[in-house]
Tab-separated table of C-alpha atoms and ligand atoms in Angstrom:
chain	number	residue	atom	x	y	z
A	88	MET	CA	101.523	131.367	47.725
A	89	LYS	CA	104.435	132.424	45.968
A	90	LYS	CA	107.889	133.492	47.629
A	91	THR	CA	110.206	136.160	47.469
A	92	VAL	CA	113.831	135.430	47.712
A	93	LEU	CA	116.814	137.792	48.366
A	94	PHE	CA	120.143	137.042	46.738
A	95	VAL	CA	122.808	139.306	48.033
A	96	CYS	CA	126.219	139.577	46.297
A	97	GLY	CA	129.040	142.129	46.211
A	98	THR	CA	132.447	140.444	45.095
A	99	ARG	CA	133.508	138.378	42.000
A	100	PRO	CA	133.568	134.949	44.052
A	101	GLU	CA	129.935	135.969	45.328
A	102	ALA	CA	128.692	136.006	42.293
A	103	ILE	CA	130.348	133.192	40.470
A	104	LYS	CA	129.032	130.824	43.647
A	105	MET	CA	125.567	132.506	43.524
A	106	ALA	CA	124.953	132.664	40.099
A	107	PRO	CA	123.686	128.944	39.756
A	108	VAL	CA	121.926	129.164	42.556
A	109	VAL	CA	119.667	132.731	41.549
A	110	LYS	CA	119.138	130.487	38.469
A	111	ALA	CA	117.598	126.839	40.190
A	112	PHE	CA	115.356	129.354	42.001
A	113	ALA	CA	114.691	131.325	39.155
A	114	ALA	CA	113.719	128.371	36.883
A	115	HIS	CA	110.757	127.609	39.365
A	116	PRO	CA	108.581	131.329	38.651
A	117	GLN	CA	105.454	129.701	39.921
A	118	ALA	CA	107.076	129.056	43.147
A	119	PHE	CA	109.988	131.725	43.681
A	120	GLU	CA	110.053	135.386	43.333
A	121	ALA	CA	114.159	135.517	42.479
A	122	ARG	CA	115.770	139.300	43.690
A	123	LEU	CA	119.352	139.657	43.419
A	124	CYS	CA	120.650	142.187	45.238
A	125	ALA	CA	124.416	143.764	44.149
A	126	THR	CA	125.880	145.856	46.890
A	127	GLY	CA	128.821	146.708	44.247
A	128	GLN	CA	131.564	145.865	46.988
A	129	HIS	CA	132.963	144.934	43.836
A	130	LYS	CA	132.659	147.055	40.649
A	131	GLN	CA	134.384	145.960	37.228
A	132	MET	CA	134.875	142.731	38.783
A	133	LEU	CA	131.561	141.792	39.822
A	134	GLU	CA	129.796	143.499	36.572
A	135	GLN	CA	131.863	140.853	34.389
A	136	THR	CA	131.107	138.293	36.030
A	137	LEU	CA	127.483	139.252	36.506
A	138	ARG	CA	127.365	139.700	32.510
A	139	PHE	CA	128.605	136.422	31.677
A	140	PHE	CA	126.077	134.313	33.749
A	141	GLY	CA	122.964	136.655	32.378
A	142	LEU	CA	122.092	137.995	35.809
A	143	THR	CA	120.677	141.725	36.402
A	144	PRO	CA	120.793	142.847	39.367
A	145	ASP	CA	117.051	143.992	40.338
A	146	VAL	CA	119.059	146.387	42.944
A	147	ASP	CA	122.575	147.594	42.411
A	148	LEU	CA	123.520	149.555	45.963
A	149	ALA	CA	126.952	151.155	43.583
A	150	ILE	CA	128.887	151.062	47.070
A	151	MET	CA	132.766	150.683	45.726
A	152	LYS	CA	135.168	153.322	46.501
A	153	GLN	CA	139.121	153.074	45.447
A	154	GLY	CA	140.995	151.712	48.143
A	155	GLN	CA	137.871	151.467	50.552
A	156	THR	CA	137.919	150.177	54.452
A	157	LEU	CA	136.047	147.715	56.170
A	158	TYR	CA	134.233	150.171	57.624
A	159	ASP	CA	133.324	152.043	54.544
A	160	VAL	CA	132.144	148.510	52.863
A	161	THR	CA	130.667	147.068	56.284
A	162	THR	CA	128.647	150.714	57.035
A	163	ALA	CA	127.253	151.271	53.562
A	164	VAL	CA	126.540	147.704	52.675
A	165	LEU	CA	124.237	147.454	56.061
A	166	THR	CA	122.181	150.577	55.443
A	167	GLY	CA	121.878	149.634	51.635
A	168	ILE	CA	120.373	146.372	52.352
A	169	GLY	CA	118.766	146.992	55.073
A	170	ASP	CA	116.043	149.612	53.027
A	171	VAL	CA	116.343	147.171	50.115
A	172	ILE	CA	114.826	144.100	52.420
A	173	LYS	CA	112.415	146.275	53.873
A	174	LYS	CA	110.901	147.504	50.539
A	175	LEU	CA	111.268	143.661	49.064
A	176	ALA	CA	110.083	142.181	52.077
A	177	PRO	CA	111.716	138.893	51.475
A	178	GLN	CA	110.937	135.385	52.926
A	179	LEU	CA	114.599	134.428	53.141
A	180	VAL	CA	118.145	135.941	52.391
A	181	PHE	CA	120.959	134.191	50.601
A	182	VAL	CA	124.077	135.435	51.334
A	183	GLN	CA	126.830	133.515	50.185
A	184	GLY	CA	131.079	133.297	51.845
A	185	ASP	CA	132.681	135.163	54.101
A	186	THR	CA	133.105	138.670	52.503
A	187	THR	CA	131.825	141.674	54.077
A	188	THR	CA	128.774	141.672	51.707
A	189	ALA	CA	127.700	138.654	53.256
A	190	LEU	CA	128.370	139.549	57.076
A	191	ALA	CA	126.914	143.191	56.898
A	192	GLY	CA	123.857	141.499	53.991
A	193	ALA	CA	123.388	138.815	57.364
A	194	LEU	CA	123.096	141.664	59.467
A	195	ALA	CA	120.970	143.695	57.874
A	196	ALA	CA	118.331	140.599	57.599
A	197	PHE	CA	118.503	139.619	61.341
A	198	TYR	CA	117.693	143.353	61.662
A	199	GLU	CA	114.695	142.926	59.944
A	200	LYS	CA	114.039	139.220	60.890
A	201	VAL	CA	114.197	137.513	58.312
A	202	PRO	CA	115.012	133.979	58.023
A	203	VAL	CA	119.410	134.033	56.600
A	204	ALA	CA	120.639	130.778	54.411
A	205	HIS	CA	124.311	130.943	54.202
A	206	ILE	CA	125.988	129.077	50.674
A	207	GLU	CA	129.219	127.456	51.489
A	208	ALA	CA	129.031	127.285	55.677
A	209	GLY	CA	131.125	126.197	57.558
A	210	LEU	CA	134.668	126.917	56.184
A	211	ARG	CA	137.492	127.244	59.169
A	212	THR	CA	140.845	128.330	59.667
A	213	GLY	CA	140.443	128.880	63.542
A	214	ASP	CA	142.943	131.953	63.573
A	215	LYS	CA	140.474	134.662	63.565
A	216	MET	CA	143.945	136.954	61.691
A	217	ALA	CA	143.989	134.834	58.964
A	218	PRO	CA	142.000	134.608	56.728
A	219	TRP	CA	141.443	138.474	58.156
A	220	PRO	CA	138.978	139.281	58.113
A	221	GLU	CA	137.062	136.396	56.298
A	222	GLU	CA	137.056	134.174	59.271
A	223	MET	CA	135.270	136.452	61.689
A	224	ASN	CA	133.191	136.875	59.103
A	225	ARG	CA	131.976	133.515	58.796
A	226	LEU	CA	131.996	132.502	62.166
A	227	LEU	CA	129.375	135.785	62.579
A	228	VAL	CA	127.697	134.550	59.489
A	229	SER	CA	127.043	131.185	60.612
A	230	ARG	CA	125.374	132.976	64.003
A	231	LEU	CA	122.708	134.909	62.153
A	232	SER	CA	121.955	131.918	59.718
A	233	ASP	CA	119.195	129.575	59.945
A	234	PHE	CA	119.833	127.204	56.951
A	235	HIS	CA	123.746	126.121	56.536
A	236	PHE	CA	124.950	124.893	53.232
A	237	ALA	CA	128.367	123.510	54.337
A	238	PRO	CA	130.388	121.868	51.226
A	239	THR	CA	132.320	119.491	52.792
A	240	GLU	CA	131.341	117.201	55.851
A	241	ALA	CA	134.035	119.098	57.777
A	242	GLY	CA	132.135	122.129	57.411
A	243	ARG	CA	129.140	120.499	59.210
A	244	ALA	CA	131.699	119.357	62.049
A	245	HIS	CA	132.907	122.833	62.556
A	246	LEU	CA	129.191	123.812	62.549
A	247	LYS	CA	128.570	121.401	65.625
A	248	ALA	CA	131.587	122.265	66.738
A	249	GLU	CA	129.694	125.377	68.111
A	250	ASN	CA	126.515	124.113	68.215
A	251	VAL	CA	124.971	124.862	65.124
A	252	THR	CA	122.984	121.540	64.167
A	253	ARG	CA	119.706	122.586	62.892
A	254	ASN	CA	119.059	122.846	59.132
A	255	VAL	CA	123.193	122.135	58.193
A	256	HIS	CA	122.643	120.498	54.923
A	257	VAL	CA	126.307	119.229	53.305
A	258	VAL	CA	125.594	120.332	49.340
A	259	GLY	CA	128.855	120.689	48.097
A	260	ASN	CA	130.467	123.867	46.423
A	261	THR	CA	128.313	125.513	44.221
A	262	VAL	CA	131.585	126.709	42.387
A	263	ILE	CA	131.460	123.516	40.470
A	264	ASP	CA	128.124	124.084	38.987
A	265	ALA	CA	128.977	127.302	37.555
A	266	LEU	CA	132.979	125.977	36.448
A	267	PHE	CA	130.994	123.352	34.741
A	268	GLU	CA	128.696	125.473	33.097
A	269	CYS	CA	131.490	128.117	32.014
A	270	VAL	CA	133.451	125.221	30.884
A	271	ARG	CA	130.834	123.577	28.461
A	272	ILE	CA	130.002	127.369	27.220
A	273	VAL	CA	134.111	127.898	26.655
A	274	GLU	CA	134.058	124.762	24.897
A	275	ARG	CA	131.030	125.442	22.853
A	276	ASP	CA	131.680	129.280	21.716
A	277	TYR	CA	135.029	130.797	22.484
A	278	ASP	CA	137.809	128.017	22.397
A	279	GLU	CA	138.981	129.792	18.919
A	280	ALA	CA	138.107	133.455	19.522
A	281	PHE	CA	140.329	132.608	23.215
A	282	LYS	CA	143.320	131.185	21.111
A	283	LYS	CA	143.752	134.017	19.182
A	284	GLU	CA	143.259	136.469	22.125
A	285	PHE	CA	146.440	134.648	24.354
A	286	SER	CA	148.145	134.272	21.319
A	287	PHE	CA	150.442	136.234	22.505
A	288	LEU	CA	151.397	132.903	24.399
A	289	ASP	CA	154.320	131.237	23.585
A	290	PRO	CA	153.044	127.604	23.227
A	291	SER	CA	156.965	125.782	23.625
A	292	LYS	CA	156.675	127.310	27.340
A	293	GLN	CA	155.060	125.770	30.119
A	294	LEU	CA	152.296	127.974	31.442
A	295	ILE	CA	151.649	128.414	35.164
A	296	LEU	CA	148.667	130.814	36.122
A	297	VAL	CA	148.799	132.871	39.194
A	298	THR	CA	146.597	135.053	41.418
A	299	GLY	CA	147.014	136.459	44.525
A	300	HIS	CA	144.704	139.156	46.621
A	301	ARG	CA	144.590	138.327	50.463
A	302	ARG	CA	144.447	141.278	52.732
A	303	GLU	CA	146.506	139.051	55.637
A	304	SER	CA	149.305	139.124	52.943
A	305	PHE	CA	149.582	142.691	52.398
A	306	GLY	CA	152.883	144.907	52.192
A	307	GLU	CA	155.960	142.568	52.843
A	308	PRO	CA	154.613	139.438	52.530
A	309	PHE	CA	152.851	140.171	49.011
A	310	ALA	CA	156.328	141.903	48.055
A	311	GLU	CA	158.043	138.507	48.718
A	312	ILE	CA	155.119	136.743	47.295
A	313	CYS	CA	156.092	138.533	43.975
A	314	ARG	CA	160.232	138.700	44.048
A	315	ALA	CA	159.158	134.565	44.047
A	316	LEU	CA	157.518	135.065	40.574
A	317	ALA	CA	160.348	137.203	39.840
A	318	ASP	CA	162.807	134.242	40.450
A	319	ILE	CA	160.741	131.220	39.007
A	320	VAL	CA	161.146	133.189	35.381
A	321	ARG	CA	165.139	133.898	35.800
A	322	GLN	CA	165.713	130.023	37.023
A	323	PHE	CA	163.538	128.403	34.695
A	324	PRO	CA	163.624	129.960	30.895
A	325	ARG	CA	160.728	127.295	29.889
A	326	VAL	CA	158.353	128.490	31.903
A	327	GLN	CA	155.852	131.428	31.131
A	328	LEU	CA	153.483	132.908	34.122
A	329	VAL	CA	150.034	134.825	33.363
A	330	TYR	CA	148.915	136.632	35.711
A	331	PRO	CA	145.512	138.558	35.714
A	332	VAL	CA	145.953	141.446	38.435
A	333	HIS	CA	143.670	142.311	41.032
A	334	LEU	CA	142.547	145.492	41.207
A	335	ASN	CA	142.950	146.566	44.885
A	336	PRO	CA	146.295	148.938	44.762
A	337	ASN	CA	147.288	147.201	47.553
A	338	VAL	CA	147.891	144.041	45.378
A	339	ARG	CA	148.911	146.243	42.162
A	340	ALA	CA	151.407	148.579	43.014
A	341	PRO	CA	154.133	145.741	44.466
A	342	VAL	CA	153.349	143.486	41.376
A	343	ASP	CA	154.109	146.878	39.273
A	344	ALA	CA	157.283	147.588	40.987
A	345	ILE	CA	158.767	143.745	40.945
A	346	LEU	CA	156.741	142.447	37.940
A	347	ARG	CA	156.007	144.565	35.208
A	348	GLY	CA	158.231	144.053	32.636
A	349	LEU	CA	160.097	141.106	33.072
A	350	ASN	CA	160.168	138.593	30.576
A	351	ARG	CA	157.777	135.943	30.208
A	352	VAL	CA	155.669	137.569	32.793
A	353	HIS	CA	152.206	138.494	31.709
A	354	LEU	CA	150.133	140.709	33.553
A	355	LEU	CA	146.689	140.676	32.305
A	356	GLU	CA	144.190	143.183	34.299
A	357	PRO	CA	140.897	140.397	36.114
A	358	LEU	CA	139.587	137.881	33.149
A	359	GLU	CA	136.345	137.707	32.574
A	360	TYR	CA	135.509	134.261	34.395
A	361	PRO	CA	135.307	132.265	30.942
A	362	LYS	CA	138.354	133.281	29.689
A	363	LEU	CA	140.237	132.711	33.539
A	364	VAL	CA	138.424	129.312	32.937
A	365	TRP	CA	139.965	128.610	29.384
A	366	LEU	CA	143.645	129.756	30.690
A	367	MET	CA	143.383	127.553	33.774
A	368	LYS	CA	142.704	124.389	31.537
A	369	ARG	CA	145.698	124.968	29.646
A	370	SER	CA	147.858	126.240	32.396
A	371	HIS	CA	150.568	123.365	33.772
A	372	PHE	CA	149.786	124.067	37.712
A	373	ILE	CA	148.619	127.153	39.272
A	374	ILE	CA	149.967	129.438	41.888
A	375	THR	CA	147.229	131.119	44.027
A	376	ASP	CA	145.884	132.669	47.309
A	377	SER	CA	142.110	132.721	46.115
A	378	GLY	CA	139.625	129.909	47.616
A	379	GLY	CA	137.896	129.682	44.622
A	380	ILE	CA	140.459	128.579	41.965
A	381	GLN	CA	141.223	125.988	45.114
A	382	GLU	CA	138.580	124.788	44.189
A	383	GLU	CA	137.962	125.004	40.958
A	384	ALA	CA	141.341	123.562	39.770
A	385	PRO	CA	141.045	119.508	40.930
A	386	SER	CA	138.016	119.520	38.376
A	387	LEU	CA	140.686	120.707	35.597
A	388	GLY	CA	143.382	118.089	36.783
A	389	LYS	CA	145.580	121.023	37.566
A	390	PRO	CA	148.335	121.317	40.640
A	391	VAL	CA	147.859	124.129	43.167
A	392	LEU	CA	150.394	125.349	45.293
A	393	VAL	CA	148.689	127.594	47.684
A	394	MET	CA	150.589	131.108	48.562
A	395	ARG	CA	149.126	131.246	52.295
A	396	GLU	CA	149.978	129.994	55.401
A	397	VAL	CA	147.124	128.650	56.613
A	398	THR	CA	143.906	127.261	54.579
A	399	GLU	CA	139.731	126.673	55.042
A	400	ARG	CA	140.051	124.401	52.530
A	401	PRO	CA	142.461	121.207	53.824
A	402	GLU	CA	140.303	119.034	51.378
A	403	GLY	CA	142.288	119.651	48.706
A	404	ILE	CA	145.376	119.512	50.645
A	405	ALA	CA	144.633	115.812	51.991
A	406	ALA	CA	143.361	114.482	48.957
A	407	GLY	CA	146.699	115.480	46.860
A	408	CYS	CA	145.386	117.857	44.409
A	409	ALA	CA	146.560	121.031	46.636
A	410	ARG	CA	150.211	122.382	48.847
A	411	LEU	CA	150.082	125.349	51.230
A	412	VAL	CA	153.383	126.517	50.223
A	413	GLY	CA	153.083	129.452	52.677
A	414	ASN	CA	154.284	133.464	51.396
A	415	ARG	CA	158.195	133.085	51.721
A	416	ARG	CA	160.047	133.302	48.733
A	417	GLU	CA	161.829	130.410	49.272
A	418	SER	CA	158.921	127.851	49.739
A	419	ILE	CA	157.065	129.271	47.568
A	420	LEU	CA	160.216	128.382	44.839
A	421	ASN	CA	160.703	125.323	46.563
A	422	GLY	CA	156.814	124.121	45.953
A	423	VAL	CA	157.519	125.279	41.743
A	424	LYS	CA	160.560	123.473	41.502
A	425	GLU	CA	159.480	120.055	42.722
A	426	LEU	CA	156.439	120.300	40.045
A	427	LEU	CA	159.042	121.390	37.328
A	428	THR	CA	161.611	118.852	37.889
A	429	ASP	CA	159.641	115.799	40.005
A	430	THR	CA	157.243	114.190	37.888
A	431	ALA	CA	155.247	111.165	39.735
A	432	ALA	CA	154.880	114.579	42.186
A	433	TYR	CA	152.886	116.307	38.999
A	434	THR	CA	150.747	113.269	37.994
A	435	ARG	CA	149.751	112.713	41.433
A	436	MET	CA	148.569	116.432	41.911
A	437	ALA	CA	146.883	116.315	38.592
A	438	LYS	CA	145.282	113.166	39.010
A	439	THR	CA	143.248	113.695	42.163
A	440	ALA	CA	139.365	113.673	42.816
A	441	ASN	CA	137.910	116.754	42.839
A	442	PRO	CA	136.818	116.831	46.996
A	443	TYR	CA	134.620	120.118	46.929
A	444	GLY	CA	131.559	118.923	44.427
A	445	ASP	CA	129.906	117.282	41.646
A	446	GLY	CA	128.145	119.956	40.018
A	447	THR	CA	124.843	119.508	41.855
A	448	SER	CA	125.019	121.723	44.894
A	449	SER	CA	122.651	124.113	43.398
A	450	GLN	CA	120.001	121.990	42.689
A	451	ALA	CA	120.531	120.612	46.437
A	452	ILE	CA	119.497	124.000	47.881
A	453	TYR	CA	116.595	124.580	45.793
A	454	ASP	CA	115.120	121.213	46.629
A	455	ILE	CA	115.718	121.904	50.614
A	456	ILE	CA	114.352	125.603	50.794
A	457	SER	CA	111.603	124.655	48.912
A	458	ARG	CA	110.597	121.566	51.084
A	459	ASP	CA	111.738	123.304	54.115
A	460	LEU	CA	111.209	127.363	54.329
A	461	PRO	CA	107.995	127.732	56.023
B	164	UD1	C1	137.369	140.784	48.530
B	164	UD1	C2	136.657	140.256	49.736
B	164	UD1	C3	137.429	138.950	50.286
B	164	UD1	C4	137.208	138.339	48.750
B	164	UD1	C5	137.437	138.911	47.513
B	164	UD1	C6	137.802	138.320	45.901
B	164	UD1	C7	136.089	141.296	52.500
B	164	UD1	C8	136.957	142.172	53.316
B	164	UD1	N1	137.389	140.629	51.106
B	164	UD1	O1	138.477	141.326	49.017
B	164	UD1	O2	136.936	137.968	50.927
B	164	UD1	O3	137.964	137.058	48.543
B	164	UD1	O4	137.459	140.505	47.303
B	164	UD1	O5	138.319	139.278	45.195
B	164	UD1	O6	134.966	141.426	51.967
B	164	UD1	N2	138.480	146.999	43.383
B	164	UD1	C9	138.024	147.630	42.282
B	164	UD1	N3	136.944	147.682	41.070
B	164	UD1	C10	136.666	146.341	41.571
B	164	UD1	C11	136.969	145.278	42.691
B	164	UD1	C12	137.969	145.906	43.475
B	164	UD1	O7	138.713	148.961	41.937
B	164	UD1	O8	136.048	145.585	40.652
B	164	UD1	C13	139.352	147.782	44.025
B	164	UD1	C14	138.915	148.940	44.913
B	164	UD1	O9	140.106	149.968	44.775
B	164	UD1	C15	138.627	148.406	45.886
B	164	UD1	C16	139.739	147.713	45.968
B	164	UD1	O10	139.990	147.245	45.293
B	164	UD1	O11	138.645	149.642	47.265
B	164	UD1	C17	139.162	146.612	47.288
B	164	UD1	O12	138.036	145.837	47.312
B	164	UD1	P1	137.779	144.837	48.467
B	164	UD1	O13	136.125	144.471	47.927
B	164	UD1	O14	137.035	146.110	49.725
B	164	UD1	O15	138.318	143.910	48.904
B	164	UD1	P2	139.299	142.676	48.330
B	164	UD1	O16	140.525	142.624	48.402
B	164	UD1	O17	138.430	142.840	46.367
B	165	UDP	N1	138.634	134.864	38.428
B	165	UDP	C1	138.187	135.275	37.465
B	165	UDP	N2	138.986	136.216	36.836
B	165	UDP	C2	139.934	136.433	37.255
B	165	UDP	C3	140.607	135.749	38.414
B	165	UDP	C4	139.667	134.611	39.674
B	165	UDP	O1	136.613	135.280	36.856
B	165	UDP	O2	141.138	136.958	37.056
B	165	UDP	C5	137.653	133.511	39.369
B	165	UDP	C6	137.996	132.328	40.064
B	165	UDP	O3	138.001	131.274	38.349
B	165	UDP	C7	137.245	132.089	41.185
B	165	UDP	C8	136.779	133.252	41.055
B	165	UDP	O4	136.881	134.363	40.605
B	165	UDP	O5	135.853	130.947	40.560
B	165	UDP	C9	137.597	133.287	42.606
B	165	UDP	O6	137.829	135.010	42.934
B	165	UDP	P1	138.888	135.718	44.137
B	165	UDP	O7	140.204	134.766	44.001
B	165	UDP	O8	139.074	137.317	43.611
B	165	UDP	O9	138.657	135.496	45.247
B	165	UDP	P2	138.207	134.407	46.524
B	165	UDP	O10	138.089	132.752	45.897
B	165	UDP	O11	139.849	133.731	47.112
B	165	UDP	O12	137.559	134.882	47.370
């Protein structure tokens, strides 16, 4: 009998990482009815991502409010998804990652006694306050889930340490599937158009791509990050920064106050995924606190400086493609100095193989579920 599988996503990274899995299931309509529920935890940033992947949600809960609190998102998603599950009666609910949407989606499925499959399972920092609230979200999603798709062996080991051993599969990270598809499309269809669109960039200056949005950095740490970015353009006249700024008001306020109007700092609106990928490819290196960008950059040969005190993605650090520089002004600047002045250090970081996946994760997830879902 045909099974209904419900995919739940709410934010930009969930959409990027879930899209290839939704497509893998949608390619087998005789076996599965693939349904997509967008919670709308993000609005514009989610819509632009789903549009690029050609996905139209079957349901959009449209819950986003400006400056929303964790209570707002958790309660709205929980009740909203509960109703969707009651109506669609799926045999399996997929959630991705560690957002509030993932937690509330898994909890609603549990309340409706529907099994949960977790994409990107087993990531841990061991510190429940960093990233906050994501570390706790992932712990709780693991307890609620029946299928666990870990990107690396480290994920399996973390789950085992928490006595989660059934239906744990190491499949790589689906973000690499999404990235490879995006790179193909960008090279085929968009290269010329993007060259025109970004013609304000100076080809004689090295390009550093920046993103940042973590809740635990809000306030003074985020201001420090911005001051470090201002120092970079002041001290290195041959670099330009491109920074697509997250729509969270806690991010935009310090960015506007400290960086807007500075020479060689290009502040942009959040970019559609193909534009971001195009800029990553053209960058010299990347400074970010993003989880997804840490995973993508090694596939494009770009070193990453991670502006966080801890990361749940130590594989990149161990492999040598990423460096944890913290969120203090001095340490960020030191990391940048090294990459701009030490060619050997730069080349080592740029030439490291990607430890997060090889572009086949979604097919692996499809194969396992079609074999093992009762
Ligand atoms: C959320 C996730 C975080 C993930 C990030 C990806 C939680 C707790 N946090 O954080 O794990 O890394 O998404 O980007 O789940 N906004 C808009 N339009 C948008 C998106 C956001 O205006 O399309 C603004 C709104 O004012 C919104 C605010 O950003 O209230 C915060 O959005 P929210 O999803 O609560 O938090 P993020 O910081 O985006
Ligand atoms: N991204 C994007 N446009 C942007 C910034 C990021 O498409 O302007 C992509 C990026 O390539 C990665 C994902 O969004 O795949 C990461 O999202 P984010 O940093 O918001 O969340 P995180 O991965 O930290 O949860």
